[in-house]
Coordinates of C-alpha atoms in Angstrom, one line a residue:
M6 CA 54.2 105.3 55.8
I7 CA 54.0 108.3 58.3
Y8 CA 56.4 108.2 61.3
G9 CA 54.6 107.7 64.5
Q10 CA 51.4 106.3 62.9
Q11 CA 52.5 102.8 62.0
T12 CA 49.8 100.2 62.1
A13 CA 50.6 96.9 63.8
P14 CA 50.5 93.8 61.6
D15 CA 47.8 92.2 63.8
G16 CA 45.5 95.2 63.5
A17 CA 46.4 96.5 67.0
P18 CA 46.2 100.3 67.6
P19 CA 49.1 102.4 66.3
R20 CA 52.2 102.5 68.5
S21 CA 52.7 105.7 70.4
R22 CA 55.4 108.2 69.3
L23 CA 56.7 108.1 72.9
T24 CA 57.7 104.4 72.7
E25 CA 58.4 103.5 69.1
P26 CA 61.4 105.8 68.8
L27 CA 63.2 103.9 71.6
R28 CA 63.5 100.9 69.2
H29 CA 63.4 102.6 65.8
P30 CA 65.0 106.0 66.1
E31 CA 65.9 106.3 62.4
Q32 CA 63.1 108.8 61.5
A33 CA 62.9 110.5 64.9
P34 CA 63.8 114.2 65.2
E35 CA 67.4 115.0 66.2
S36 CA 66.4 116.3 69.6
L37 CA 64.5 113.1 70.4
R38 CA 67.4 110.9 69.3
T39 CA 69.6 112.9 71.7
R40 CA 67.1 112.5 74.6
R41 CA 66.9 108.8 73.8
A42 CA 70.7 108.4 74.0
I43 CA 70.7 110.2 77.4
A44 CA 67.8 108.1 78.7
L45 CA 69.6 104.8 77.7
L46 CA 72.7 105.9 79.5
A47 CA 70.7 106.8 82.6
L48 CA 68.8 103.5 82.6
T49 CA 72.0 101.4 82.4
L50 CA 73.6 103.5 85.2
V51 CA 70.6 103.3 87.6
L52 CA 69.0 100.0 86.7
P53 CA 71.3 97.8 84.6
G54 CA 69.3 95.8 82.0
S55 CA 66.4 98.3 81.8
A56 CA 67.8 99.9 78.6
Q57 CA 67.7 96.5 77.0
L58 CA 64.1 96.0 78.1
V59 CA 62.9 99.1 76.4
A60 CA 65.2 99.3 73.4
G61 CA 67.1 96.0 72.9
S62 CA 66.8 92.3 73.8
R63 CA 64.0 91.9 76.3
R64 CA 65.3 88.5 77.3
L65 CA 68.7 89.9 78.1
G66 CA 67.1 92.9 79.8
R67 CA 64.9 90.7 82.0
R68 CA 67.8 88.6 83.2
A69 CA 70.0 91.7 83.9
V70 CA 67.2 93.4 85.8
A71 CA 66.6 90.3 87.9
V72 CA 70.3 90.2 88.7
T73 CA 70.3 93.9 89.6
C74 CA 67.3 93.4 91.9
G75 CA 69.0 90.4 93.5
V76 CA 72.1 92.5 94.2
W77 CA 70.0 95.3 95.7
A78 CA 68.3 92.8 97.9
A79 CA 71.6 91.3 99.0
L80 CA 72.9 94.8 99.9
L81 CA 69.8 95.5 101.9
I82 CA 70.2 92.2 103.8
A83 CA 73.8 93.0 104.4
L84 CA 72.8 96.5 105.8
V85 CA 70.3 94.9 108.1
V86 CA 72.8 92.3 109.3
G87 CA 75.4 95.0 109.8
L88 CA 73.0 97.0 112.0
I89 CA 72.1 93.9 114.0
N90 CA 75.4 92.0 114.1
R91 CA 78.3 94.0 112.5
G92 CA 80.8 91.4 113.7
L93 CA 79.1 88.7 111.6
L94 CA 79.2 90.8 108.5
L95 CA 82.9 91.6 109.0
T96 CA 83.6 87.9 109.5
L97 CA 81.9 87.0 106.2
V98 CA 84.1 89.6 104.5
T99 CA 87.3 88.5 106.1
D100 CA 86.7 84.7 105.9
P101 CA 88.9 83.1 103.2
I102 CA 86.1 81.1 101.6
S103 CA 83.4 83.8 101.7
S104 CA 85.8 86.4 100.6
A105 CA 86.8 84.3 97.6
V106 CA 83.1 83.9 96.7
L107 CA 82.7 87.7 97.0
I108 CA 85.7 88.3 94.7
G109 CA 84.1 86.0 92.1
V110 CA 80.7 87.8 92.4
L111 CA 82.3 91.2 92.1
L112 CA 84.2 90.2 89.0
A113 CA 81.1 88.6 87.4
L114 CA 79.1 91.8 88.1
A115 CA 81.8 94.0 86.7
A116 CA 82.0 91.9 83.5
G117 CA 78.2 91.8 83.2
W118 CA 77.8 95.5 83.7
A119 CA 80.6 96.2 81.2
F120 CA 78.8 94.0 78.6
L121 CA 75.6 95.9 79.2
W122 CA 77.4 99.2 78.6
V123 CA 78.8 97.9 75.3
D124 CA 75.3 96.8 74.3
T125 CA 74.0 100.2 75.3
L126 CA 76.5 101.8 73.1
R127 CA 75.1 99.8 70.2
L128 CA 71.5 100.7 71.2
M129 CA 72.3 104.4 71.3
R130 CA 73.0 104.3 67.5
V131 CA 75.8 106.9 67.8
P132 CA 75.9 107.5 64.0
L133 CA 72.3 108.9 64.2
L134 CA 73.3 111.5 66.7
A135 CA 74.4 115.0 65.8
R136 CA 78.0 115.1 64.8
R137 CA 79.1 117.3 67.7
L138 CA 77.3 115.0 70.2
R139 CA 78.9 111.7 69.0
P140 CA 82.2 112.0 70.9
I141 CA 80.4 113.4 74.0
A142 CA 78.1 110.4 74.1
V143 CA 81.0 107.9 73.7
V144 CA 83.1 109.6 76.4
A145 CA 80.1 109.8 78.7
L146 CA 79.5 106.0 78.3
V147 CA 83.1 105.1 78.8
A148 CA 83.2 107.3 81.9
C149 CA 80.1 105.5 83.2
L150 CA 81.6 102.1 82.4
V151 CA 84.8 102.9 84.3
A152 CA 82.9 104.4 87.3
T153 CA 80.7 101.2 87.6
S154 CA 82.4 98.1 86.2
G155 CA 85.8 99.6 87.0
T156 CA 84.8 100.3 90.6
L157 CA 83.5 96.7 91.0
A158 CA 86.7 95.3 89.6
Y159 CA 88.8 97.4 91.9
A160 CA 86.7 96.4 94.9
A161 CA 87.4 92.7 93.9
Y162 CA 91.1 93.6 93.7
L163 CA 91.2 95.2 97.1
T164 CA 89.2 92.2 98.5
N165 CA 91.8 89.9 97.1
V166 CA 94.6 92.1 98.7
A167 CA 92.9 91.9 102.0
R168 CA 92.4 88.1 101.6
G169 CA 96.1 87.7 100.9
A170 CA 97.0 89.8 103.9
V171 CA 94.7 87.9 106.2
G172 CA 96.1 84.6 105.0
S173 CA 99.7 85.8 105.4
I174 CA 99.3 87.3 108.8
F175 CA 96.7 85.3 110.7
S176 CA 96.4 81.6 111.5
A177 CA 93.9 79.0 110.6
G178 CA 93.6 77.8 114.2
P179 CA 90.5 77.7 116.4
A180 CA 88.7 80.8 117.7
I181 CA 89.5 81.9 121.2
A182 CA 87.0 82.8 123.9
P183 CA 87.2 85.7 126.3
V184 CA 88.5 85.0 129.8
D185 CA 86.8 86.9 132.6
G186 CA 85.0 89.0 130.0
R187 CA 88.2 90.1 128.3
Y188 CA 90.5 89.3 125.3
N189 CA 94.2 89.7 126.1
F190 CA 96.6 90.2 123.2
L191 CA 100.4 90.3 123.5
I192 CA 102.0 92.7 121.1
M193 CA 105.7 92.1 120.6
G194 CA 108.1 94.3 118.6
G195 CA 110.7 91.9 117.1
D196 CA 114.3 93.1 116.6
A197 CA 115.7 90.2 114.5
G198 CA 118.4 91.4 112.1
A199 CA 121.7 90.7 110.5
D200 CA 123.5 92.0 113.6
R201 CA 121.3 90.2 116.1
T202 CA 121.4 86.7 117.6
G203 CA 117.9 85.2 117.3
R204 CA 114.8 87.3 117.6
R205 CA 114.3 89.2 120.9
P206 CA 111.1 91.1 121.5
D207 CA 112.2 94.7 121.9
S208 CA 108.9 95.7 123.4
L209 CA 106.2 93.7 125.2
S210 CA 102.7 95.1 125.6
V211 CA 99.4 93.5 126.5
L212 CA 96.2 95.0 125.0
S213 CA 93.4 93.8 127.3
V214 CA 90.0 94.5 125.6
D215 CA 86.6 94.3 127.3
A216 CA 84.7 91.7 125.2
S217 CA 81.4 93.7 125.3
T218 CA 82.4 97.4 125.2
G219 CA 85.8 97.3 123.5
R220 CA 87.4 99.4 126.3
T221 CA 91.1 98.8 126.3
A222 CA 93.8 98.6 129.0
L223 CA 97.5 98.8 127.8
I224 CA 100.0 97.0 130.1
S225 CA 103.7 97.3 129.3
V226 CA 106.2 94.7 130.5
P227 CA 109.8 95.9 130.5
R228 CA 112.1 93.8 128.3
N229 CA 114.6 93.5 131.2
L230 CA 112.1 92.0 133.7
Q231 CA 113.8 89.1 135.6
N232 CA 112.4 85.9 137.1
A233 CA 109.3 85.9 134.8
Q234 CA 106.8 83.3 135.9
F235 CA 105.4 80.8 133.4
A236 CA 101.7 80.2 133.5
D237 CA 100.2 77.0 134.8
G238 CA 100.3 74.4 132.1
S239 CA 103.3 75.9 130.3
P240 CA 105.8 73.3 129.2
M241 CA 108.6 75.7 130.3
R242 CA 107.6 75.1 133.9
T243 CA 109.3 71.8 133.7
V244 CA 112.6 73.7 132.9
Y245 CA 112.0 76.7 135.2
P246 CA 109.6 75.7 137.9
D247 CA 110.5 78.7 140.0
G248 CA 110.4 81.2 137.2
Y249 CA 113.0 82.3 134.6
N250 CA 115.6 82.8 137.3
C251 CA 119.1 82.2 135.9
G252 CA 120.3 85.7 136.8
N253 CA 121.0 88.8 134.7
D254 CA 120.9 86.7 131.5
C255 CA 117.4 85.6 132.1
L256 CA 115.5 88.7 131.0
I257 CA 112.0 88.1 129.7
N258 CA 112.9 89.1 126.2
A259 CA 115.5 86.3 126.0
I260 CA 112.8 83.6 126.4
N261 CA 111.9 83.7 122.7
T262 CA 115.5 82.9 121.5
E263 CA 116.2 80.4 124.2
V264 CA 113.1 78.4 123.6
T265 CA 113.5 78.5 119.8
Q266 CA 117.1 77.2 120.1
K267 CA 116.9 74.8 123.0
Y268 CA 113.3 73.8 123.9
A269 CA 111.3 73.8 120.7
N270 CA 110.7 70.1 121.2
L271 CA 108.5 71.0 124.2
Y272 CA 106.0 72.6 121.8
P273 CA 105.2 70.0 119.1
G274 CA 103.0 71.3 116.3
V275 CA 103.4 75.0 117.5
R276 CA 104.4 77.3 114.6
D277 CA 106.6 79.6 116.8
P278 CA 107.5 78.0 120.1
G279 CA 109.5 81.0 121.2
A280 CA 106.6 83.4 120.8
Q281 CA 104.2 80.9 122.5
A282 CA 106.6 80.6 125.5
T283 CA 106.9 84.4 125.7
M284 CA 103.1 84.7 125.8
E285 CA 103.0 82.1 128.6
A286 CA 105.6 84.0 130.5
V287 CA 103.7 87.3 130.2
S288 CA 100.5 85.4 131.3
G289 CA 102.1 84.0 134.4
T290 CA 103.9 87.3 135.2
L291 CA 100.7 89.4 135.0
G292 CA 98.4 86.8 136.5
I293 CA 96.0 86.9 133.5
K294 CA 95.4 84.6 130.5
V295 CA 96.9 86.0 127.4
Q296 CA 95.1 84.2 124.5
A297 CA 96.9 85.5 121.4
Y298 CA 100.0 87.3 120.2
V299 CA 101.1 89.5 117.3
L300 CA 104.8 90.0 116.5
V301 CA 105.8 92.9 114.3
D302 CA 109.3 93.4 112.9
M303 CA 111.0 96.8 112.7
D304 CA 110.6 97.2 108.9
G305 CA 107.0 96.2 109.1
F306 CA 106.3 98.8 111.8
A307 CA 108.0 101.6 109.8
Q308 CA 106.1 100.6 106.6
L309 CA 102.8 100.5 108.5
V310 CA 103.3 104.0 109.9
D311 CA 104.2 105.3 106.4
A312 CA 101.1 103.6 105.0
L313 CA 99.0 105.5 107.6
G314 CA 100.6 108.8 106.3
G315 CA 102.7 109.1 109.5
I316 CA 101.5 109.4 113.1
R317 CA 100.8 112.7 114.9
V318 CA 102.2 113.2 118.4
D319 CA 103.2 115.9 120.8
A320 CA 106.7 115.0 121.9
G321 CA 107.7 116.2 125.4
G322 CA 111.4 116.2 124.9
W323 CA 114.4 115.8 122.5
V324 CA 115.0 112.2 121.4
P325 CA 118.3 111.1 119.8
M326 CA 118.5 108.8 116.8
S327 CA 121.6 107.0 118.0
G328 CA 124.6 106.3 115.9
A329 CA 126.3 102.9 115.6
A330 CA 127.0 101.0 118.8
L331 CA 130.7 101.3 119.7
D332 CA 130.8 98.5 122.4
D333 CA 128.6 96.4 124.6
S334 CA 128.4 99.0 127.3
G335 CA 125.8 101.1 125.5
D336 CA 128.2 103.7 124.0
H337 CA 127.2 105.0 120.6
A338 CA 128.7 107.1 117.8
Q339 CA 127.4 110.6 117.0
P340 CA 123.6 110.5 116.7
V341 CA 122.4 110.6 113.1
G342 CA 119.7 113.0 114.0
W343 CA 117.4 114.4 116.8
I344 CA 113.7 114.3 117.1
S345 CA 112.6 117.6 118.4
P346 CA 109.9 118.3 121.1
G347 CA 106.5 119.6 120.2
P348 CA 103.6 118.6 117.9
Q349 CA 104.7 116.9 114.7
T350 CA 104.0 114.1 112.3
L351 CA 106.5 111.2 112.4
D352 CA 107.1 109.1 109.3
G353 CA 107.9 105.4 109.7
F354 CA 111.7 105.9 110.1
H355 CA 111.4 108.6 112.7
A356 CA 108.5 106.9 114.5
L357 CA 110.6 103.7 114.8
W358 CA 113.5 105.8 116.3
Y359 CA 111.1 107.6 118.6
G360 CA 109.9 104.3 120.0
R361 CA 113.3 102.6 120.2
S362 CA 115.7 105.3 121.3
R363 CA 117.0 104.8 124.9
E364 CA 120.2 106.8 124.8
F365 CA 120.2 109.6 127.5
A366 CA 116.9 108.2 128.8
S367 CA 115.6 105.3 130.8
D368 CA 113.9 102.2 129.5
Y369 CA 110.7 103.5 131.1
D370 CA 110.8 106.8 129.1
R371 CA 111.1 104.5 126.1
I372 CA 108.1 102.4 127.1
A373 CA 106.1 105.6 127.6
R374 CA 106.9 106.7 124.1
Q375 CA 106.1 103.3 122.7
Q376 CA 102.7 103.4 124.5
C377 CA 102.1 106.9 123.0
I378 CA 102.9 105.6 119.5
Q379 CA 100.6 102.6 119.9
Q380 CA 97.8 104.9 121.0
A381 CA 98.4 107.3 118.1
M382 CA 98.3 104.5 115.6
I383 CA 95.0 103.2 117.0
K384 CA 93.6 106.7 117.1
Q385 CA 94.5 107.4 113.4
L386 CA 93.5 104.0 112.1
N387 CA 90.0 105.2 111.3
P388 CA 87.6 104.0 108.5
A389 CA 88.4 107.0 106.3
T390 CA 92.2 106.3 106.5
V391 CA 91.7 102.6 105.9
V392 CA 89.6 103.1 102.8
A393 CA 91.9 105.8 101.4
K394 CA 95.1 103.8 102.0
F395 CA 93.8 100.3 102.1
E396 CA 96.2 98.6 99.7
S397 CA 99.4 100.2 101.3
I398 CA 98.1 99.4 104.8
A399 CA 97.4 95.8 103.8
N400 CA 100.7 95.3 102.1
A401 CA 102.5 96.8 105.1
G402 CA 100.5 94.5 107.3
T403 CA 102.0 91.4 105.7
K404 CA 105.3 92.6 107.3
V405 CA 103.9 91.4 110.6
V406 CA 106.0 88.4 111.3
E407 CA 103.2 86.3 112.6
S408 CA 100.1 86.1 114.7
N409 CA 98.2 83.1 116.2
I410 CA 94.9 85.0 116.0
S411 CA 92.4 82.9 114.0
A412 CA 91.5 84.5 110.7
S413 CA 87.9 83.2 111.3
Q414 CA 87.7 85.6 114.3
L415 CA 89.2 88.6 112.7
G416 CA 85.9 90.2 111.8
S417 CA 84.6 90.1 115.4
F418 CA 87.8 91.7 116.7
V419 CA 87.6 94.5 114.1
D420 CA 84.1 95.1 115.3
L421 CA 85.3 95.2 118.9
A422 CA 88.0 97.6 118.0
M423 CA 85.4 99.9 116.4
K424 CA 83.4 99.8 119.6
G425 CA 86.3 100.8 121.7
K426 CA 87.6 103.5 119.4
G427 CA 87.4 106.9 121.1
Q428 CA 87.0 105.5 124.6
P429 CA 89.7 106.2 127.2
V430 CA 92.6 103.8 127.5
T431 CA 93.9 102.7 130.9
R432 CA 97.6 102.1 131.1
L433 CA 100.1 100.4 133.4
V434 CA 103.8 99.9 133.3
I435 CA 105.5 97.1 135.3
G436 CA 108.2 99.6 136.2
P437 CA 108.5 103.4 136.6
P438 CA 106.3 105.4 136.9
D439 CA 103.9 102.8 138.4
F440 CA 106.7 100.8 140.2
D441 CA 110.2 101.9 141.3
A442 CA 113.2 101.5 139.1
S443 CA 114.5 98.3 140.8
F444 CA 111.2 96.5 140.6
P445 CA 111.8 94.7 137.2
T446 CA 115.0 93.3 138.7
Y447 CA 113.3 92.1 141.9
P448 CA 109.6 91.8 141.0
D449 CA 106.9 91.2 143.5
F450 CA 104.4 89.1 141.5
G451 CA 101.7 89.3 144.0
Q452 CA 101.8 93.1 143.8
I453 CA 101.8 92.9 140.0
H454 CA 98.7 90.7 140.0
Q455 CA 97.0 93.1 142.4
K456 CA 97.7 96.2 140.3
V457 CA 96.8 94.4 137.0
Q458 CA 93.4 93.3 138.4
A459 CA 92.7 96.8 139.7
V460 CA 93.5 98.4 136.4
L461 CA 91.3 95.9 134.5
A462 CA 88.5 96.4 137.0
A463 CA 88.8 100.2 136.5
N464 CA 88.8 99.7 132.7
A465 CA 85.8 97.4 132.7
S466 CA 83.6 99.4 135.1
P467 CA 84.1 103.1 134.7
S468 CA 82.7 105.2 137.5
P469 CA 81.0 108.6 136.9
K470 CA 83.4 109.9 139.5
A471 CA 86.5 108.6 137.8
A472 CA 89.6 110.7 137.8
G473 CA 89.7 112.2 134.3
G474 CA 93.1 113.9 133.8
P475 CA 95.4 112.8 131.0
S476 CA 97.9 110.0 131.7
R477 CA 101.6 110.2 131.3
G478 CA 101.2 108.5 128.0
G479 CA 98.8 111.1 126.8
V480 CA 95.5 109.2 127.2
G481 CA 93.0 110.0 130.0
L482 CA 92.5 107.4 132.6
A483 CA 89.1 106.4 133.8
V484 CA 89.9 105.1 137.3
P485 CA 87.2 104.9 140.0
V486 CA 88.0 106.7 143.2
A487 CA 88.0 103.3 145.0
I488 CA 91.2 102.4 143.1
P489 CA 94.4 103.4 145.0
A490 CA 95.7 106.8 143.9
R491 CA 99.1 105.3 143.1
L492 CA 97.6 103.7 140.0
V493 CA 97.1 107.1 138.5
T494 CA 100.1 108.7 136.9
A495 CA 99.9 112.5 136.5
Q496 CA 100.9 114.2 133.2
A497 CA 104.5 115.2 133.5
P498 CA 105.4 118.7 132.6
A499 CA 107.5 119.3 129.5
N500 CA 111.2 119.4 130.1
Q501 CA 112.2 122.9 131.2
Y502 CA 115.4 122.7 129.1
N503 CA 113.7 121.8 125.8
F504 CA 114.5 125.2 124.3
V505 CA 117.1 126.8 126.5
G506 CA 119.6 124.5 128.2
P507 CA 120.8 124.5 131.8
D508 CA 123.8 126.5 130.6
G509 CA 121.5 129.3 129.2
V510 CA 122.3 128.5 125.6
P511 CA 119.4 127.9 123.2
V512 CA 118.8 124.2 122.3
N513 CA 118.6 123.0 118.7
A514 CA 120.0 120.0 116.8
A515 CA 123.4 121.7 116.1
R516 CA 123.8 122.6 119.8
L517 CA 123.0 118.9 120.8
D518 CA 125.6 117.7 118.2
Y519 CA 128.2 120.0 119.8
L520 CA 127.4 118.9 123.3
F521 CA 127.8 115.2 122.2
K522 CA 131.1 115.8 120.3
T523 CA 132.6 117.7 123.3
G524 CA 131.4 115.0 125.8
Q525 CA 129.1 117.3 127.8
N526 CA 126.9 114.3 128.8
Q527 CA 125.7 115.9 132.0
T528 CA 124.1 118.8 130.1
L529 CA 122.7 116.3 127.5
D530 CA 121.2 114.2 130.4
A531 CA 119.5 117.3 131.7
I532 CA 118.1 118.3 128.3
M533 CA 116.9 114.8 127.5
A534 CA 115.4 114.1 131.0
G535 CA 111.9 112.8 131.0
N536 CA 111.6 112.6 127.2
G537 CA 109.1 109.8 127.6
Q538 CA 106.3 112.4 127.9
C539 CA 104.2 112.2 124.8
T540 CA 100.6 112.8 123.8
P541 CA 99.0 111.2 120.7
L542 CA 97.3 113.9 118.5

């Protein structure tokens, strides 16, 4: 029998040399067997199942091609949904049930594709290839298997990591609706630790986000604010009807511990009564409805910064990393280090110190640095960074102590954050530089409410004639000219003593250590003055 001229048993015309070698390569020339092997690899890579259709089990091939076409159709539908309603697509990915289904589908596809690769290896008839090409063919197939099935399996793994993080961090409670067109989130930095009594929020900031545009206003509440007002409907109004007004001990950051220890019974069924009460106090103080909170502990913050690869800021002054506290008056031992002024990348350890340090500076310099860090993190949390460092970011995210944001709404909030990315952030501090230094001790809540509403109005409705200069926190404000000028804080100049002190001596870490050891606090105060100036890079 002559190769390529076989006669079919039923008398049909001879099979073509172009198709028969795909199923019976034994007598084909060596060059054709090589091209056949390459073609089978390409078919399995581009259209899984097509290699089986032309050279193996047609039944298996038809089923595999049908699945492949179904997957491409699903991806096309997802693309259309993403273009029309990106929030819905993100919600499906983050929802616990749909994400579990997605993990199962990805694993099934990975296993199925791997099986097709193994079957393709059989169909390639490696022993029939030239000896020098046999290892190349096997290595190429294994590489394709890893690139395809391996990628699907890894995607399933990352989806499971995200699912675990979402389940650990976010609640299963009901979704929240915007109030006056905005979502208001309270971000608390927790300082619980072995040397602390209870958990006191070390920083309190409200992210107020326009529900349609994603534009954000950042409002910081000093931890030492007194006489905080509880919102209408708060159970704590029965205890403090005139505000949290028991004197110097009743600072707003003490509410968490007091409610947890004394008044948890007022919040039946609430997972964290202290955090809930603090949120109600911030709501009443600012005159807005704060709908959800996120509380991050110190270790979680540092790990998250490290997961991001550090944060880039332009520091406006020297910041000490304080030594151990010596007494209750605020005296500390020799600083363990100094964060220098200028552009730099801070790792988690140094970013934590940069945001927390208040030695030789005011609480309001500290708040300005915290705002700068928050803005830098938001700026650097871009899709490329998330994809590249997803697992470490997700694992660090589980260090978030808690949040009452509903997991079912996470996708829509991620979509909103993507809308707002790159837009100017309006900022306000309930203290200097937007109020005088005594204001947190003797707050005027009517004045607070007025300024908060003005800032939110400016943030929601930017004017073409808005003032455009950078804020003290390093982010440009978009404030219409109708808003009083006192709401705009000009960029403070860098400290004139950053590099040469008031005594004419060059400033560096060794010089600062000497000044501290010799008790030259007046010189240190001058060098450290205004170290809250910071610009996110």
